[in-house]
Structures are given as C-alpha cells and as structure tokens.
Amino acid sequence: MCRLLGYLGPPIPLDRLLYKPEHSLIVQSYQPREMTAGLLNADGFGVGWYHTNQQVPPFRYRSVLPIWNDVNLPPLSRYVESGCVLASVRSATPGLAVDLSNCQPFQQDPILAIHNGYIENFRQTLYRPMRDRLSDALYESIQGMTDSEHLFALLLNEWHNSPGISLEAALHNTLVTVFDLAQLYQVSVGANLILADGHRLVASRFSNRSPAPSLYWLRDDAFFPEAVVIASEPLFAGNWVACPERSILSVGEDLDVQIQQF
C-alpha cells in the first residue's frame, strides 16, 4: 500500500505540502495510521507538479530512496511552487522491484497519475489480459512492472480511444474493465487513484473487498485556503471528509467538488 497526496489551489511551495503538516507525507512514510497492508512506505517516492505560468508537460522528481533519506528534496521543495501537485510514497508489493521505473507519479501527455491499492497475484492473473487491451503505443510505453502503471496505461487507452471523453468517464470505464476481469479471475483489487491535468483533480476510491483503502478530501482549510487537498490519510486535524467507497471525486478549476457513487 502506498500513501497518496493531491493538491489543487493557489501556487504554494512544495514543502508546505510535504513537510509542514503534522502528519505529512514524510511522517506517513514511516508512521502511517491507516494502511491495511505493510508497515512502512520505504520503497521510493515521487512528486509531480505543473508550471504555474506555462503550458508545458508536468515535472517529476522521483527516487528509490525512502523519502526521509533524500537530501535533495528538502531544498528543492522550498523553492519549487505549484498550484497542482501529486505526490506518493511507495510500499512495494512483494516480488516487485524497487526500481525508478516503478516509482510514481506516472506521466504521459498532460496527465499525472498515482495509485494506492493492488491487484492480487497481478503477474499471474490480470497482467496479460490488461496488456492485451492496450494499443501498441501504450503497450510499448510501459517501463516498469507494477499493476499501478498498467492501470494508468489502460486508462490512457480508454481516454485516447474516445475523443472528448472526460477523465472521470475514462477512469470509470477503466475501473469497470478491471473489476470485470477481477471477477473473472477471482482476485481482489484495490484502486484508489488520483489524476491531474494541471487544472483539475480526479480521484477514485474503489475495491472489491471492503473496506477499500482510505481516501479523504479537504476544501478551503485555514492551512490551505482556497484549495482542495486529497490524501490517503488526513495531514492534520481538520474537516476531512472520507470519500465514499465505489466513488469518483472530481475537483474543477473553481474548486467545486463533485462526487459520483457507483
């Protein structure tokens, strides 16, 4: 299980998200409160963010180090500012390598994505049927071996094959495909994802085994005014709202939060 974090709002230094909160992503890496599998998130991390003034592809900083051991992140996070950020700390599924290609966020075109969850016995079950549904270009774009990156590729496949489709619809269709396959192969799936395009956030909390991995959102808090934060665990005491199970949450540029349950 990984820990996820998404932010949309006024540009702020990254350290306000990563370090300042009392139960920050740094703390969650070594002292998580709501993980249902694993004890630590020590198998790498990543941060992705968008430029505040230019329409350019998002930037990523990733490492296989535990986030608390990376000496470059603290000074970097003090000087980089962004109004749209995704970050993740990783707890690797047993058998999957601690490798930079397996560290999130994943990125293609303007989209960043992070995933917390699992596909049970992925290599022996859904690995091949998921790959068989991909275009040649997306098949070849996969660099790692995680279920997370394959979920992202399947979502991009849906998005590219349906011009004009929303990210919410592409995410929902992807989840339907994966959970139908999971039923066929009789495996458990957890699919908490956060997606960003630089202007919006879209997140899901889905599992075919209850309870689903935890996911919360918070809007317009004194610590992050005029902003929305989505996180696997609350970063501090506040009016955090648990996302319902089997739901997709979307946050627009106006910070309006919409939730659909399925």
PDB file of C-alpha atoms in Angstrom:
ATOM      1  CA  MET A   1       0.000   0.000   0.000  1.00  0.00           C
ATOM      2  CA  CYS A   2       1.202   3.488  -0.842  1.00  0.00           C
ATOM      3  CA  ARG A   3       0.223   6.885   0.561  1.00  0.00           C
ATOM      4  CA  LEU A   4      -1.138   9.461  -1.859  1.00  0.00           C
ATOM      5  CA  LEU A   5      -1.451  13.239  -1.875  1.00  0.00           C
ATOM      6  CA  GLY A   6      -3.030  15.660  -4.335  1.00  0.00           C
ATOM      7  CA  TYR A   7      -3.320  19.451  -4.193  1.00  0.00           C
ATOM      8  CA  LEU A   8      -5.180  21.996  -6.324  1.00  0.00           C
ATOM      9  CA  GLY A   9      -5.248  25.687  -5.432  1.00  0.00           C
ATOM     10  CA  PRO A  10      -3.049  28.771  -5.328  1.00  0.00           C
ATOM     11  CA  PRO A  11       0.651  28.114  -6.010  1.00  0.00           C
ATOM     12  CA  ILE A  12       2.498  27.177  -2.829  1.00  0.00           C
ATOM     13  CA  PRO A  13       5.999  25.831  -2.065  1.00  0.00           C
ATOM     14  CA  LEU A  14       6.090  22.051  -2.133  1.00  0.00           C
ATOM     15  CA  ASP A  15       7.405  21.892   1.419  1.00  0.00           C
ATOM     16  CA  ARG A  16       4.077  23.233   2.723  1.00  0.00           C
ATOM     17  CA  LEU A  17       2.512  20.024   1.430  1.00  0.00           C
ATOM     18  CA  LEU A  18       5.311  17.545   2.037  1.00  0.00           C
ATOM     19  CA  TYR A  19       6.895  18.687   5.310  1.00  0.00           C
ATOM     20  CA  LYS A  20       4.852  21.270   7.213  1.00  0.00           C
ATOM     21  CA  PRO A  21       1.688  19.314   8.203  1.00  0.00           C
ATOM     22  CA  GLU A  22       1.984  17.384  11.470  1.00  0.00           C
ATOM     23  CA  HIS A  23       1.029  14.118   9.742  1.00  0.00           C
ATOM     24  CA  SER A  24       2.763  14.981   6.489  1.00  0.00           C
ATOM     25  CA  LEU A  25       3.559  12.562   3.697  1.00  0.00           C
ATOM     26  CA  ILE A  26       7.054  12.307   5.219  1.00  0.00           C
ATOM     27  CA  VAL A  27       5.568  11.125   8.524  1.00  0.00           C
ATOM     28  CA  GLN A  28       3.165   8.799   6.730  1.00  0.00           C
ATOM     29  CA  SER A  29       6.119   7.133   5.050  1.00  0.00           C
ATOM     30  CA  TYR A  30       7.400   5.760   8.376  1.00  0.00           C
ATOM     31  CA  GLN A  31       4.359   6.065  10.659  1.00  0.00           C
ATOM     32  CA  PRO A  32       1.167   5.533   8.623  1.00  0.00           C
ATOM     33  CA  ARG A  33      -2.080   5.255  10.550  1.00  0.00           C
ATOM     34  CA  GLU A  34      -4.477   3.644   8.090  1.00  0.00           C
ATOM     35  CA  MET A  35      -2.505   1.230   5.943  1.00  0.00           C
ATOM     36  CA  THR A  36      -4.179  -2.161   5.584  1.00  0.00           C
ATOM     37  CA  ALA A  37      -1.079  -3.903   4.204  1.00  0.00           C
ATOM     38  CA  GLY A  38       2.573  -3.308   5.044  1.00  0.00           C
ATOM     39  CA  LEU A  39       4.155  -1.250   7.803  1.00  0.00           C
ATOM     40  CA  LEU A  40       6.284   1.374   6.030  1.00  0.00           C
ATOM     41  CA  ASN A  41       6.423   3.252   2.756  1.00  0.00           C
ATOM     42  CA  ALA A  42      10.168   2.987   2.261  1.00  0.00           C
ATOM     43  CA  ASP A  43      10.412   1.728  -1.336  1.00  0.00           C
ATOM     44  CA  GLY A  44      10.755   5.036  -3.133  1.00  0.00           C
ATOM     45  CA  PHE A  45       8.662   8.142  -3.663  1.00  0.00           C
ATOM     46  CA  GLY A  46       7.763  10.721  -6.247  1.00  0.00           C
ATOM     47  CA  VAL A  47       6.420  14.245  -6.611  1.00  0.00           C
ATOM     48  CA  GLY A  48       4.848  15.675  -9.757  1.00  0.00           C
ATOM     49  CA  TRP A  49       3.862  19.287 -10.347  1.00  0.00           C
ATOM     50  CA  TYR A  50       2.794  21.728 -13.042  1.00  0.00           C
ATOM     51  CA  HIS A  51       4.369  25.038 -14.022  1.00  0.00           C
ATOM     52  CA  THR A  52       2.482  27.992 -12.617  1.00  0.00           C
ATOM     53  CA  ASN A  53       2.679  30.152 -15.778  1.00  0.00           C
ATOM     54  CA  GLN A  54       3.467  27.959 -18.776  1.00  0.00           C
ATOM     55  CA  GLN A  55       1.528  25.218 -20.548  1.00  0.00           C
ATOM     56  CA  VAL A  56       4.313  22.653 -20.530  1.00  0.00           C
ATOM     57  CA  PRO A  57       4.348  18.974 -19.537  1.00  0.00           C
ATOM     58  CA  PRO A  58       4.442  18.370 -15.792  1.00  0.00           C
ATOM     59  CA  PHE A  59       7.699  17.955 -13.903  1.00  0.00           C
ATOM     60  CA  ARG A  60       8.581  14.913 -11.821  1.00  0.00           C
ATOM     61  CA  TYR A  61      11.128  14.192  -9.110  1.00  0.00           C
ATOM     62  CA  ARG A  62      11.369  10.511  -8.162  1.00  0.00           C
ATOM     63  CA  SER A  63      13.753   8.347  -6.180  1.00  0.00           C
ATOM     64  CA  VAL A  64      14.085   4.765  -4.948  1.00  0.00           C
ATOM     65  CA  LEU A  65      15.248   6.076  -1.567  1.00  0.00           C
ATOM     66  CA  PRO A  66      12.872   6.329   1.376  1.00  0.00           C
ATOM     67  CA  ILE A  67      11.570   9.877   1.227  1.00  0.00           C
ATOM     68  CA  TRP A  68      13.060  10.677   4.655  1.00  0.00           C
ATOM     69  CA  ASN A  69      16.565   9.818   3.345  1.00  0.00           C
ATOM     70  CA  ASP A  70      16.565  12.022   0.264  1.00  0.00           C
ATOM     71  CA  VAL A  71      18.808  15.012   0.930  1.00  0.00           C
ATOM     72  CA  ASN A  72      17.811  16.851  -2.260  1.00  0.00           C
ATOM     73  CA  LEU A  73      14.067  17.006  -1.649  1.00  0.00           C
ATOM     74  CA  PRO A  74      14.027  19.470   1.291  1.00  0.00           C
ATOM     75  CA  PRO A  75      15.848  22.306  -0.534  1.00  0.00           C
ATOM     76  CA  LEU A  76      14.040  21.542  -3.788  1.00  0.00           C
ATOM     77  CA  SER A  77      10.646  21.665  -2.092  1.00  0.00           C
ATOM     78  CA  ARG A  78      11.403  25.069  -0.544  1.00  0.00           C
ATOM     79  CA  TYR A  79      11.988  26.697  -3.928  1.00  0.00           C
ATOM     80  CA  VAL A  80       9.526  24.932  -6.238  1.00  0.00           C
ATOM     81  CA  GLU A  81       5.977  26.322  -6.210  1.00  0.00           C
ATOM     82  CA  SER A  82       2.919  24.918  -7.932  1.00  0.00           C
ATOM     83  CA  GLY A  83      -0.853  25.097  -7.819  1.00  0.00           C
ATOM     84  CA  CYS A  84      -1.331  21.470  -8.886  1.00  0.00           C
ATOM     85  CA  VAL A  85       0.715  18.735  -7.219  1.00  0.00           C
ATOM     86  CA  LEU A  86       0.637  14.952  -6.847  1.00  0.00           C
ATOM     87  CA  ALA A  87       2.920  13.006  -4.517  1.00  0.00           C
ATOM     88  CA  SER A  88       3.278   9.410  -3.409  1.00  0.00           C
ATOM     89  CA  VAL A  89       5.363   7.271  -1.071  1.00  0.00           C
ATOM     90  CA  ARG A  90       5.669   3.611  -2.022  1.00  0.00           C
ATOM     91  CA  SER A  91       5.300   0.337  -0.201  1.00  0.00           C
ATOM     92  CA  ALA A  92       6.258  -2.178  -2.873  1.00  0.00           C
ATOM     93  CA  THR A  93       4.143  -5.249  -3.446  1.00  0.00           C
ATOM     94  CA  PRO A  94       6.271  -8.314  -2.538  1.00  0.00           C
ATOM     95  CA  GLY A  95       8.025  -9.566  -5.635  1.00  0.00           C
ATOM     96  CA  LEU A  96       8.017  -6.218  -7.449  1.00  0.00           C
ATOM     97  CA  ALA A  97      11.362  -4.473  -7.781  1.00  0.00           C
ATOM     98  CA  VAL A  98      12.366  -1.278  -6.011  1.00  0.00           C
ATOM     99  CA  ASP A  99      13.206   0.472  -9.260  1.00  0.00           C
ATOM    100  CA  LEU A 100      12.828   4.044 -10.500  1.00  0.00           C
ATOM    101  CA  SER A 101      10.504   2.919 -13.289  1.00  0.00           C
ATOM    102  CA  ASN A 102       8.112   1.616 -10.623  1.00  0.00           C
ATOM    103  CA  CYS A 103       8.022   4.899  -8.680  1.00  0.00           C
ATOM    104  CA  GLN A 104       5.008   7.154  -9.087  1.00  0.00           C
ATOM    105  CA  PRO A 105       3.698   9.562 -10.343  1.00  0.00           C
ATOM    106  CA  PHE A 106       3.350   8.131 -13.831  1.00  0.00           C
ATOM    107  CA  GLN A 107       3.111  10.705 -16.602  1.00  0.00           C
ATOM    108  CA  GLN A 108       2.046  10.913 -20.218  1.00  0.00           C
ATOM    109  CA  ASP A 109       0.899  13.949 -22.175  1.00  0.00           C
ATOM    110  CA  PRO A 110      -0.512  16.394 -19.610  1.00  0.00           C
ATOM    111  CA  ILE A 111      -1.663  13.652 -17.232  1.00  0.00           C
ATOM    112  CA  LEU A 112      -0.063  12.647 -13.937  1.00  0.00           C
ATOM    113  CA  ALA A 113      -1.353   9.637 -12.013  1.00  0.00           C
ATOM    114  CA  ILE A 114      -0.746   7.955  -8.669  1.00  0.00           C
ATOM    115  CA  HIS A 115      -2.297   4.736  -7.342  1.00  0.00           C
ATOM    116  CA  ASN A 116      -2.743   3.156  -3.932  1.00  0.00           C
ATOM    117  CA  GLY A 117      -4.013  -0.395  -3.947  1.00  0.00           C
ATOM    118  CA  TYR A 118      -3.208  -3.726  -5.510  1.00  0.00           C
ATOM    119  CA  ILE A 119      -4.241  -6.368  -7.977  1.00  0.00           C
ATOM    120  CA  GLU A 120      -3.918  -9.722  -6.272  1.00  0.00           C
ATOM    121  CA  ASN A 121      -1.353 -12.008  -7.950  1.00  0.00           C
ATOM    122  CA  PHE A 122      -1.104  -9.461 -10.740  1.00  0.00           C
ATOM    123  CA  ARG A 123       1.549 -11.195 -12.861  1.00  0.00           C
ATOM    124  CA  GLN A 124      -0.360 -14.493 -12.773  1.00  0.00           C
ATOM    125  CA  THR A 125      -3.845 -13.054 -13.345  1.00  0.00           C
ATOM    126  CA  LEU A 126      -4.670  -9.678 -14.916  1.00  0.00           C
ATOM    127  CA  TYR A 127      -1.242  -8.806 -16.317  1.00  0.00           C
ATOM    128  CA  ARG A 128      -1.791 -10.395 -19.725  1.00  0.00           C
ATOM    129  CA  PRO A 129      -5.480  -9.514 -20.250  1.00  0.00           C
ATOM    130  CA  MET A 130      -4.829  -5.867 -19.332  1.00  0.00           C
ATOM    131  CA  ARG A 131      -1.868  -5.620 -21.711  1.00  0.00           C
ATOM    132  CA  ASP A 132      -3.879  -7.265 -24.496  1.00  0.00           C
ATOM    133  CA  ARG A 133      -6.331  -4.345 -24.386  1.00  0.00           C
ATOM    134  CA  LEU A 134      -3.646  -1.692 -25.000  1.00  0.00           C
ATOM    135  CA  SER A 135      -2.686  -0.003 -28.224  1.00  0.00           C
ATOM    136  CA  ASP A 136       0.814  -0.736 -29.499  1.00  0.00           C
ATOM    137  CA  ALA A 137       1.998   2.727 -28.442  1.00  0.00           C
ATOM    138  CA  LEU A 138       0.723   2.398 -24.877  1.00  0.00           C
ATOM    139  CA  TYR A 139       1.938  -1.195 -24.627  1.00  0.00           C
ATOM    140  CA  GLU A 140       5.424  -0.009 -25.557  1.00  0.00           C
ATOM    141  CA  SER A 141       5.250   2.975 -23.194  1.00  0.00           C
ATOM    142  CA  ILE A 142       5.148   0.801 -20.055  1.00  0.00           C
ATOM    143  CA  GLN A 143       8.576   0.971 -18.430  1.00  0.00           C
ATOM    144  CA  GLY A 144       8.001  -0.849 -15.141  1.00  0.00           C
ATOM    145  CA  MET A 145       6.163  -3.924 -13.939  1.00  0.00           C
ATOM    146  CA  THR A 146       3.608  -2.621 -11.443  1.00  0.00           C
ATOM    147  CA  ASP A 147      -0.135  -3.071 -11.508  1.00  0.00           C
ATOM    148  CA  SER A 148      -0.291   0.707 -10.938  1.00  0.00           C
ATOM    149  CA  GLU A 149       1.414   1.573 -14.232  1.00  0.00           C
ATOM    150  CA  HIS A 150      -0.769  -0.917 -16.104  1.00  0.00           C
ATOM    151  CA  LEU A 151      -3.890   0.683 -14.635  1.00  0.00           C
ATOM    152  CA  PHE A 152      -2.633   4.047 -15.865  1.00  0.00           C
ATOM    153  CA  ALA A 153      -1.923   2.655 -19.337  1.00  0.00           C
ATOM    154  CA  LEU A 154      -5.401   1.136 -19.518  1.00  0.00           C
ATOM    155  CA  LEU A 155      -6.917   4.479 -18.510  1.00  0.00           C
ATOM    156  CA  LEU A 156      -4.910   6.316 -21.188  1.00  0.00           C
ATOM    157  CA  ASN A 157      -6.034   3.724 -23.713  1.00  0.00           C
ATOM    158  CA  GLU A 158      -9.653   4.472 -22.853  1.00  0.00           C
ATOM    159  CA  TRP A 159      -9.036   8.225 -22.949  1.00  0.00           C
ATOM    160  CA  HIS A 160      -7.250   8.153 -26.312  1.00  0.00           C
ATOM    161  CA  ASN A 161      -9.803   5.833 -27.940  1.00  0.00           C
ATOM    162  CA  SER A 162     -12.767   8.058 -27.075  1.00  0.00           C
ATOM    163  CA  PRO A 163     -12.104  11.629 -28.247  1.00  0.00           C
ATOM    164  CA  GLY A 164     -13.801  14.165 -25.999  1.00  0.00           C
ATOM    165  CA  ILE A 165     -14.326  11.742 -23.135  1.00  0.00           C
ATOM    166  CA  SER A 166     -13.808  13.222 -19.677  1.00  0.00           C
ATOM    167  CA  LEU A 167     -11.151  11.936 -17.308  1.00  0.00           C
ATOM    168  CA  GLU A 168     -13.941  10.903 -14.947  1.00  0.00           C
ATOM    169  CA  ALA A 169     -15.612   8.784 -17.617  1.00  0.00           C
ATOM    170  CA  ALA A 170     -12.299   7.293 -18.756  1.00  0.00           C
ATOM    171  CA  LEU A 171     -11.464   6.399 -15.152  1.00  0.00           C
ATOM    172  CA  HIS A 172     -14.882   4.843 -14.562  1.00  0.00           C
ATOM    173  CA  ASN A 173     -14.707   2.775 -17.759  1.00  0.00           C
ATOM    174  CA  THR A 174     -11.226   1.602 -16.807  1.00  0.00           C
ATOM    175  CA  LEU A 175     -12.394   0.527 -13.368  1.00  0.00           C
ATOM    176  CA  VAL A 176     -15.347  -1.349 -14.865  1.00  0.00           C
ATOM    177  CA  THR A 177     -12.972  -3.245 -17.165  1.00  0.00           C
ATOM    178  CA  VAL A 178     -10.553  -4.108 -14.369  1.00  0.00           C
ATOM    179  CA  PHE A 179     -13.221  -5.191 -11.902  1.00  0.00           C
ATOM    180  CA  ASP A 180     -14.931  -7.330 -14.551  1.00  0.00           C
ATOM    181  CA  LEU A 181     -11.594  -9.038 -15.152  1.00  0.00           C
ATOM    182  CA  ALA A 182     -11.065  -9.389 -11.408  1.00  0.00           C
ATOM    183  CA  GLN A 183     -14.392 -11.175 -11.095  1.00  0.00           C
ATOM    184  CA  LEU A 184     -13.486 -13.498 -13.957  1.00  0.00           C
ATOM    185  CA  TYR A 185     -10.134 -14.357 -12.374  1.00  0.00           C
ATOM    186  CA  GLN A 186     -11.468 -14.310  -8.791  1.00  0.00           C
ATOM    187  CA  VAL A 187      -8.888 -11.844  -7.447  1.00  0.00           C
ATOM    188  CA  SER A 188      -9.030  -8.849  -5.121  1.00  0.00           C
ATOM    189  CA  VAL A 189      -8.452  -5.350  -6.475  1.00  0.00           C
ATOM    190  CA  GLY A 190      -7.983  -2.022  -4.714  1.00  0.00           C
ATOM    191  CA  ALA A 191      -7.974   1.050  -6.933  1.00  0.00           C
ATOM    192  CA  ASN A 192      -7.531   4.400  -5.238  1.00  0.00           C
ATOM    193  CA  LEU A 193      -6.178   6.730  -7.906  1.00  0.00           C
ATOM    194  CA  ILE A 194      -5.581  10.464  -8.173  1.00  0.00           C
ATOM    195  CA  LEU A 195      -5.210  12.004 -11.624  1.00  0.00           C
ATOM    196  CA  ALA A 196      -4.245  15.552 -12.562  1.00  0.00           C
ATOM    197  CA  ASP A 197      -4.042  17.532 -15.784  1.00  0.00           C
ATOM    198  CA  GLY A 198      -2.722  20.794 -14.325  1.00  0.00           C
ATOM    199  CA  HIS A 199      -6.175  22.321 -13.897  1.00  0.00           C
ATOM    200  CA  ARG A 200      -8.253  19.604 -12.284  1.00  0.00           C
ATOM    201  CA  LEU A 201      -8.017  16.585  -9.988  1.00  0.00           C
ATOM    202  CA  VAL A 202      -9.939  13.336 -10.417  1.00  0.00           C
ATOM    203  CA  ALA A 203      -9.781  10.598  -7.788  1.00  0.00           C
ATOM    204  CA  SER A 204     -11.329   7.202  -7.124  1.00  0.00           C
ATOM    205  CA  ARG A 205     -11.889   5.001  -4.110  1.00  0.00           C
ATOM    206  CA  PHE A 206     -12.762   1.504  -5.319  1.00  0.00           C
ATOM    207  CA  SER A 207     -12.231  -2.029  -4.094  1.00  0.00           C
ATOM    208  CA  ASN A 208     -13.998  -5.353  -4.485  1.00  0.00           C
ATOM    209  CA  ARG A 209     -13.034  -6.189  -0.922  1.00  0.00           C
ATOM    210  CA  SER A 210     -14.316  -3.992   1.908  1.00  0.00           C
ATOM    211  CA  PRO A 211     -13.055  -1.811   3.408  1.00  0.00           C
ATOM    212  CA  ALA A 212     -11.469  -0.029   0.470  1.00  0.00           C
ATOM    213  CA  PRO A 213      -8.138   1.703   1.106  1.00  0.00           C
ATOM    214  CA  SER A 214      -8.700   5.034   2.846  1.00  0.00           C
ATOM    215  CA  LEU A 215      -9.029   8.313   0.954  1.00  0.00           C
ATOM    216  CA  TYR A 216     -10.037  11.787   2.227  1.00  0.00           C
ATOM    217  CA  TRP A 217     -10.553  15.276   0.883  1.00  0.00           C
ATOM    218  CA  LEU A 218     -10.492  18.733   2.434  1.00  0.00           C
ATOM    219  CA  ARG A 219     -11.512  22.094   0.977  1.00  0.00           C
ATOM    220  CA  ASP A 220     -10.628  25.652   1.981  1.00  0.00           C
ATOM    221  CA  ASP A 221      -8.909  24.898   5.275  1.00  0.00           C
ATOM    222  CA  ALA A 222      -7.027  27.648   7.113  1.00  0.00           C
ATOM    223  CA  PHE A 223      -3.779  25.788   6.402  1.00  0.00           C
ATOM    224  CA  PHE A 224      -4.603  25.546   2.672  1.00  0.00           C
ATOM    225  CA  PRO A 225      -7.075  28.369   1.932  1.00  0.00           C
ATOM    226  CA  GLU A 226      -8.936  28.388  -1.389  1.00  0.00           C
ATOM    227  CA  ALA A 227      -7.586  24.924  -2.165  1.00  0.00           C
ATOM    228  CA  VAL A 228      -8.580  21.258  -2.186  1.00  0.00           C
ATOM    229  CA  VAL A 229      -6.345  18.516  -0.797  1.00  0.00           C
ATOM    230  CA  ILE A 230      -6.903  14.793  -1.387  1.00  0.00           C
ATOM    231  CA  ALA A 231      -4.918  12.352   0.751  1.00  0.00           C
ATOM    232  CA  SER A 232      -4.778   8.741   1.862  1.00  0.00           C
ATOM    233  CA  GLU A 233      -4.673   9.985   5.455  1.00  0.00           C
ATOM    234  CA  PRO A 234      -5.534  13.387   6.966  1.00  0.00           C
ATOM    235  CA  LEU A 235      -2.448  15.584   7.149  1.00  0.00           C
ATOM    236  CA  PHE A 236      -3.641  17.344  10.310  1.00  0.00           C
ATOM    237  CA  ALA A 237      -6.766  17.718  12.428  1.00  0.00           C
ATOM    238  CA  GLY A 238      -9.479  19.369  10.351  1.00  0.00           C
ATOM    239  CA  ASN A 239     -12.721  18.891   8.482  1.00  0.00           C
ATOM    240  CA  TRP A 240     -11.522  15.995   6.370  1.00  0.00           C
ATOM    241  CA  VAL A 241     -14.249  14.089   4.556  1.00  0.00           C
ATOM    242  CA  ALA A 242     -13.893  10.388   3.799  1.00  0.00           C
ATOM    243  CA  CYS A 243     -14.566   9.605   0.153  1.00  0.00           C
ATOM    244  CA  PRO A 244     -17.373   7.044  -0.096  1.00  0.00           C
ATOM    245  CA  GLU A 245     -16.473   3.578  -1.281  1.00  0.00           C
ATOM    246  CA  ARG A 246     -17.065   2.979  -5.006  1.00  0.00           C
ATOM    247  CA  SER A 247     -16.910   6.685  -5.777  1.00  0.00           C
ATOM    248  CA  ILE A 248     -15.185   9.049  -8.188  1.00  0.00           C
ATOM    249  CA  LEU A 249     -14.381  12.547  -6.957  1.00  0.00           C
ATOM    250  CA  SER A 250     -13.589  15.437  -9.291  1.00  0.00           C
ATOM    251  CA  VAL A 251     -12.301  18.919  -8.499  1.00  0.00           C
ATOM    252  CA  GLY A 252     -12.620  21.630 -11.141  1.00  0.00           C
ATOM    253  CA  GLU A 253     -10.681  24.849 -11.590  1.00  0.00           C
ATOM    254  CA  ASP A 254     -13.351  26.579  -9.492  1.00  0.00           C
ATOM    255  CA  LEU A 255     -12.549  24.053  -6.710  1.00  0.00           C
ATOM    256  CA  ASP A 256     -16.094  22.691  -6.842  1.00  0.00           C
ATOM    257  CA  VAL A 257     -16.015  19.108  -5.535  1.00  0.00           C
ATOM    258  CA  GLN A 258     -18.281  16.615  -7.269  1.00  0.00           C
ATOM    259  CA  ILE A 259     -18.727  13.023  -6.097  1.00  0.00           C
ATOM    260  CA  GLN A 260     -20.363  10.190  -8.031  1.00  0.00           C
ATOM    261  CA  GLN A 261     -21.093   6.851  -6.362  1.00  0.00           C
ATOM    262  CA  PHE A 262     -21.476   3.649  -8.327  1.00  0.00           C
TER     263      PHE A 262
END
